């Protein structure tokens, strides 16, 4: 795997291991502090101890993390470790320090070696016990630790690769296989959800699916229809939930495909699948404000919905056909938009456009200019000028395109031609009168 992951592996696995979230502070009391974890409402959380400064000397702190669902398990990762090895920080697979230890004590031996992370591990049940014992020494770098937990259970129903058809009656949870533990290698799970009374909505809650160097080695694909042959809405991977995390079918079915390759695996994903009545579905296309996940998305106009401002065209007489492709590349806390492709505006009518009219020798010329504005999401704006088409009718012998210099040239040519014709006619009339007068004089 060296050719694929190389030296950048620690950055992807450890720095961006879990979803960025606001940290809660653990408190140290004389008794065990219990932290209840609800997988339905808050499947992942980050905790820090202490909030600031150094942790106390000659003290024992005990914390019990417990999932409210007895069938759930807990995956945890310890980061920013500033616990001296004269002290002990241990994790146990159960409700007390008498339960089996998960790994060895977490610590660092000097200020230069502190700040590292402990690889993720998963409990066998719904409880995780943590204990910190400090000695009497005082080092300036003993500022504690941060622990992030993910709680849940395997709701993939995919013990082996396969295809599953589900008729939705209420909201369901979908996870990667073995969640919250690492998903297995070489697994392909396809789900087709159908709601006959409306549409199907898919929402990412948690995401940690392998991305490396801008490539999804593992992924979650979303198809707008009843099979993987239906139009692809999105292909998602990375370490965080994408900014656009909600996708809605345009019809009654939505197909989800999870794929892993034969190498590295990660914690996986957690999502909710919801039946949506037809009247409640919006056809707007939106993008979120930020994400450090990687997402390759093809949005086919009415096939998706999101959480922020919809794509709009500020001209009621113009219809829009949108094909947008976006990619977000993983970084610790920022989003990088790699590609934003074409958006096409098709003019339907010319109502509401500005015009001005000039008259030359009883010939009316009208110049028409239309400039609708397209807004995509919160941050990307493109001004699109719709070029009008020259037409002729009984009332307007010629409508010139004001954006094309040929219109002005033609207008000038017509003016000159009319003046020349007028002079020619006037000269002819004068010559005719002179000739007639001469003929009369000769007759007399």
Coordinates of N, CA and C in Angstrom, one line a residue, residues 10-125:
X10 N -0.8 9.3 7.5 CA -1.2 9.9 8.9 C -2.1 11.1 8.8
X11 N -1.9 11.9 7.9 CA -2.7 13.1 7.7 C -4.2 12.8 7.5
X12 N -4.4 11.8 6.6 CA -5.8 11.5 6.3 C -6.4 10.6 7.4
X13 N -5.7 9.7 8.0 CA -6.3 8.8 9.0 C -6.4 9.5 10.4
X14 N -5.4 10.2 10.8 CA -5.4 10.6 12.2 C -5.9 12.1 12.4
X15 N -5.4 13.0 11.5 CA -5.8 14.4 11.7 C -7.3 14.5 11.4
X16 N -7.8 13.8 10.3 CA -9.2 14.0 9.9 C -10.0 12.8 10.2
X17 N -9.6 12.1 11.2 CA -10.3 10.8 11.5 C -11.8 10.9 11.7
X18 N -12.2 11.9 12.4 CA -13.6 12.0 12.8 C -14.2 13.4 12.3
X19 N -15.5 13.4 12.3 CA -16.2 14.6 11.9 C -15.8 15.8 12.8
X20 N -15.5 17.0 12.2 CA -15.3 18.1 13.0 C -16.5 18.5 13.8
X21 N -16.4 18.6 15.1 CA -17.6 19.0 15.9 C -17.1 19.8 17.1
X22 N -18.0 20.6 17.8 CA -17.6 21.3 18.9 C -17.3 20.4 20.1
X23 N -16.3 20.6 20.9 CA -15.9 19.7 21.9 C -16.7 20.0 23.2
X24 N -17.1 19.0 23.9 CA -17.6 19.1 25.2 C -16.5 18.9 26.2
X25 N -16.6 19.4 27.4 CA -15.6 19.3 28.4 C -15.9 18.2 29.4
X26 N -15.0 17.3 29.6 CA -15.2 16.3 30.7 C -14.9 16.9 32.0
X27 N -15.6 16.5 33.1 CA -15.3 17.0 34.4 C -14.9 15.9 35.3
X28 N -14.0 16.1 36.2 CA -13.4 15.1 37.1 C -14.0 15.3 38.5
X29 N -14.7 14.3 39.0 CA -15.3 14.3 40.3 C -14.9 13.1 41.1
X30 N -15.3 13.1 42.4 CA -14.9 12.0 43.2 C -15.5 10.6 42.8
X31 N -16.6 10.7 42.1 CA -17.3 9.5 41.6 C -17.2 9.4 40.1
X32 N -17.8 8.3 39.6 CA -17.8 8.1 38.2 C -18.7 9.1 37.5
X33 N -18.3 9.7 36.4 CA -19.1 10.6 35.6 C -19.6 9.8 34.4
X34 N -20.9 9.8 34.3 CA -21.6 9.0 33.2 C -22.0 9.9 32.1
X35 N -21.6 9.5 30.9 CA -22.0 10.3 29.7 C -22.9 9.4 28.8
X36 N -24.1 9.7 28.7 CA -25.0 8.9 27.8 C -24.9 9.3 26.4
X37 N -24.8 8.3 25.5 CA -24.7 8.6 24.1 C -25.9 8.1 23.4
X38 N -26.6 8.9 22.6 CA -27.8 8.6 21.9 C -27.5 8.4 20.4
X39 N -27.5 7.2 19.9 CA -27.1 7.0 18.5 C -28.1 7.6 17.5
X40 N -29.3 7.8 18.0 CA -30.4 8.4 17.1 C -30.2 9.9 16.9
X41 N -29.8 10.6 17.9 CA -29.8 12.0 17.9 C -28.4 12.6 17.8
X42 N -27.4 11.9 18.3 CA -26.0 12.4 18.3 C -25.0 11.3 18.2
X43 N -24.8 10.7 17.0 CA -24.0 9.5 16.9 C -22.5 9.7 17.1
X44 N -22.1 11.0 17.0 CA -20.6 11.2 17.3 C -20.5 12.5 18.1
X45 N -19.4 12.5 18.9 CA -19.2 13.6 19.8 C -17.7 13.6 20.2
X46 N -17.2 14.9 20.4 CA -15.8 15.0 20.8 C -15.8 15.6 22.2
X47 N -14.9 15.1 23.1 CA -14.8 15.5 24.5 C -13.3 15.9 24.8
X48 N -13.1 16.9 25.6 CA -11.8 17.3 26.0 C -11.6 17.4 27.5
X49 N -10.4 17.0 28.0 CA -10.1 17.1 29.4 C -8.7 17.6 29.6
X50 N -8.4 18.6 30.4 CA -9.4 19.5 31.0 C -9.7 20.6 29.9
X51 N -10.6 21.5 30.3 CA -11.0 22.6 29.3 C -9.8 23.4 29.0
X52 N -9.0 23.8 30.0 CA -7.8 24.7 29.8 C -6.8 24.3 30.9
X53 N -5.6 24.7 30.7 CA -4.6 24.5 31.7 C -4.1 23.0 31.9
X54 N -3.5 22.7 33.0 CA -3.0 21.4 33.3 C -4.1 20.6 34.1
X55 N -4.0 19.3 33.9 CA -4.9 18.4 34.8 C -4.3 18.3 36.2
X56 N -5.1 18.1 37.2 CA -4.6 18.2 38.6 C -3.7 17.0 38.9
X57 N -2.8 17.2 40.0 CA -1.9 16.2 40.5 C -2.6 15.2 41.4
X58 N -2.0 14.1 41.6 CA -2.5 13.0 42.5 C -4.0 12.9 42.5
X59 N -4.5 12.7 41.4 CA -6.0 12.7 41.2 C -6.4 11.5 40.4
X60 N -7.6 10.9 40.7 CA -8.2 9.9 39.8 C -9.5 10.4 39.3
X61 N -9.6 10.3 38.0 CA -10.8 10.7 37.3 C -11.4 9.5 36.5
X62 N -12.7 9.3 36.6 CA -13.4 8.2 36.0 C -14.6 8.6 35.2
X63 N -14.6 8.1 33.9 CA -15.8 8.4 33.1 C -16.3 7.2 32.5
X64 N -17.7 7.1 32.4 CA -18.3 6.0 31.7 C -19.2 6.5 30.6
X65 N -18.8 6.1 29.4 CA -19.5 6.4 28.2 C -20.5 5.2 27.9
X66 N -21.8 5.5 27.8 CA -22.7 4.4 27.7 C -23.8 4.8 26.6
X67 N -24.0 3.9 25.6 CA -25.0 4.1 24.6 C -26.3 3.8 25.1
X68 N -27.3 4.6 24.8 CA -28.7 4.4 25.3 C -29.3 3.2 24.7
X69 N -28.8 2.8 23.5 CA -29.3 1.6 22.8 C -28.4 0.4 23.2
X70 N -28.9 -0.6 23.9 CA -28.1 -1.7 24.4 C -27.4 -2.5 23.3
X71 N -27.9 -2.4 22.1 CA -27.3 -3.2 21.0 C -26.3 -2.4 20.2
X72 N -26.0 -1.2 20.6 CA -25.0 -0.3 20.0 C -23.6 -0.6 20.5
X73 N -22.6 -0.2 19.7 CA -21.3 -0.3 20.2 C -20.6 1.1 20.0
X74 N -19.4 1.3 20.6 CA -18.8 2.6 20.6 C -17.4 2.5 20.0
X75 N -17.1 3.3 19.0 CA -15.8 3.4 18.4 C -15.2 4.7 18.9
X76 N -13.9 4.7 19.4 CA -13.3 5.9 20.0 C -11.9 6.1 19.4
X77 N -11.5 7.3 19.4 CA -10.2 7.7 19.0 C -9.7 8.8 20.0
X78 N -8.4 8.6 20.5 CA -7.8 9.6 21.4 C -6.8 10.4 20.6
X79 N -7.0 11.8 20.6 CA -6.1 12.7 19.9 C -5.5 13.7 20.9
X80 N -4.6 14.5 20.4 CA -4.0 15.6 21.2 C -3.6 15.0 22.6
X81 N -2.8 14.0 22.6 CA -2.4 13.3 23.9 C -1.3 14.1 24.5
X82 N -1.6 14.7 25.7 CA -0.6 15.4 26.5 C -0.7 14.9 27.9
X83 N -0.5 13.6 28.1 CA -0.6 12.9 29.4 C 0.8 12.3 29.6
X84 N 1.5 12.7 30.6 CA 2.8 12.2 30.9 C 2.8 10.7 31.3
X85 N 3.8 9.9 30.9 CA 3.8 8.5 31.1 C 4.0 8.2 32.6
X86 N 4.3 9.1 33.4 CA 4.3 8.9 34.9 C 2.8 8.8 35.4
X87 N 1.9 9.2 34.6 CA 0.5 9.1 34.8 C -0.1 8.0 33.9
X88 N -1.3 7.6 34.2 CA -1.9 6.5 33.4 C -3.3 6.9 32.9
X89 N -3.5 6.7 31.6 CA -4.8 6.9 31.0 C -5.2 5.6 30.3
X90 N -6.2 4.9 30.8 CA -6.6 3.6 30.2 C -8.1 3.6 29.9
X91 N -8.4 2.8 28.8 CA -9.7 2.6 28.3 C -10.1 1.1 28.6
X92 N -11.4 0.9 29.0 CA -11.8 -0.5 29.3 C -13.1 -0.8 28.6
X93 N -13.2 -2.1 28.1 CA -14.4 -2.5 27.3 C -15.5 -3.0 28.3
X94 N -16.1 -2.0 29.0 CA -17.2 -2.4 29.9 C -17.5 -1.2 30.8
X95 N -18.0 -1.4 32.0 CA -18.6 -0.4 32.8 C -17.6 0.0 34.0
X96 N -16.5 -0.6 34.1 CA -15.6 -0.3 35.2 C -14.1 -0.6 34.8
X97 N -13.2 -0.3 35.7 CA -11.8 -0.6 35.4 C -11.5 -2.0 35.5
X98 N -12.4 -2.8 36.0 CA -12.2 -4.3 36.1 C -12.5 -5.0 34.7
X99 N -13.1 -4.2 33.8 CA -13.4 -4.8 32.5 C -12.1 -4.8 31.7
X100 N -12.1 -5.6 30.6 CA -10.9 -5.8 29.8 C -10.3 -4.5 29.3
X101 N -9.0 -4.3 29.4 CA -8.4 -3.0 28.9 C -8.4 -3.1 27.4
X102 N -8.6 -1.9 26.8 CA -8.5 -1.8 25.3 C -7.1 -1.1 25.0
X103 N -6.1 -1.9 24.7 CA -4.8 -1.4 24.4 C -4.1 -1.1 25.7
X104 N -2.9 -0.4 25.6 CA -2.1 -0.1 26.8 C -2.4 1.3 27.2
X105 N -1.8 1.8 28.2 CA -2.0 3.1 28.7 C -1.6 4.2 27.7
X106 N -2.4 5.2 27.6 CA -2.1 6.3 26.6 C -1.3 7.4 27.3
X107 N -0.1 7.7 26.8 CA 0.7 8.7 27.4 C 1.8 9.2 26.4
X108 N 2.6 10.2 26.8 CA 3.8 10.6 26.1 C 4.9 10.9 27.1
X109 N 6.1 10.8 26.7 CA 7.2 10.9 27.7 C 7.9 12.2 27.7
X110 N 7.6 13.1 26.8 CA 8.2 14.4 26.8 C 7.4 15.4 25.9
X111 N 7.7 16.7 26.1 CA 6.9 17.7 25.3 C 7.0 17.5 23.8
X112 N 8.2 17.0 23.4 CA 8.4 16.8 21.9 C 7.6 15.6 21.4
X113 N 7.3 14.6 22.2 CA 6.6 13.5 21.7 C 5.1 13.5 22.0
X114 N 4.7 14.6 22.6 CA 3.2 14.7 22.9 C 2.5 15.2 21.7
X115 N 1.1 15.1 21.8 CA 0.3 15.6 20.7 C -0.1 14.6 19.7
X116 N 0.3 13.3 19.9 CA 0.0 12.3 19.0 C -1.4 11.7 19.2
X117 N -1.8 10.7 18.4 CA -3.1 10.1 18.5 C -3.0 8.6 18.7
X118 N -4.1 8.0 19.2 CA -4.2 6.6 19.4 C -5.2 6.1 18.3
X119 N -4.8 5.0 17.5 CA -5.7 4.5 16.5 C -7.0 4.2 17.0
X120 N -8.1 4.3 16.2 CA -9.4 4.0 16.7 C -9.6 2.5 17.1
X121 N -10.5 2.4 18.1 CA -10.8 1.0 18.6 C -12.3 1.0 18.9
X122 N -12.9 -0.2 18.9 CA -14.3 -0.4 19.1 C -14.6 -1.3 20.2
X123 N -15.6 -1.0 21.0 CA -16.0 -1.8 22.1 C -16.8 -3.0 21.6
X124 N -17.0 -4.0 22.4 CA -17.8 -5.2 22.1 C -19.3 -5.0 22.5
X125 N -19.5 -4.0 23.4 CA -20.8 -3.7 23.9 C -21.1 -2.3 23.9

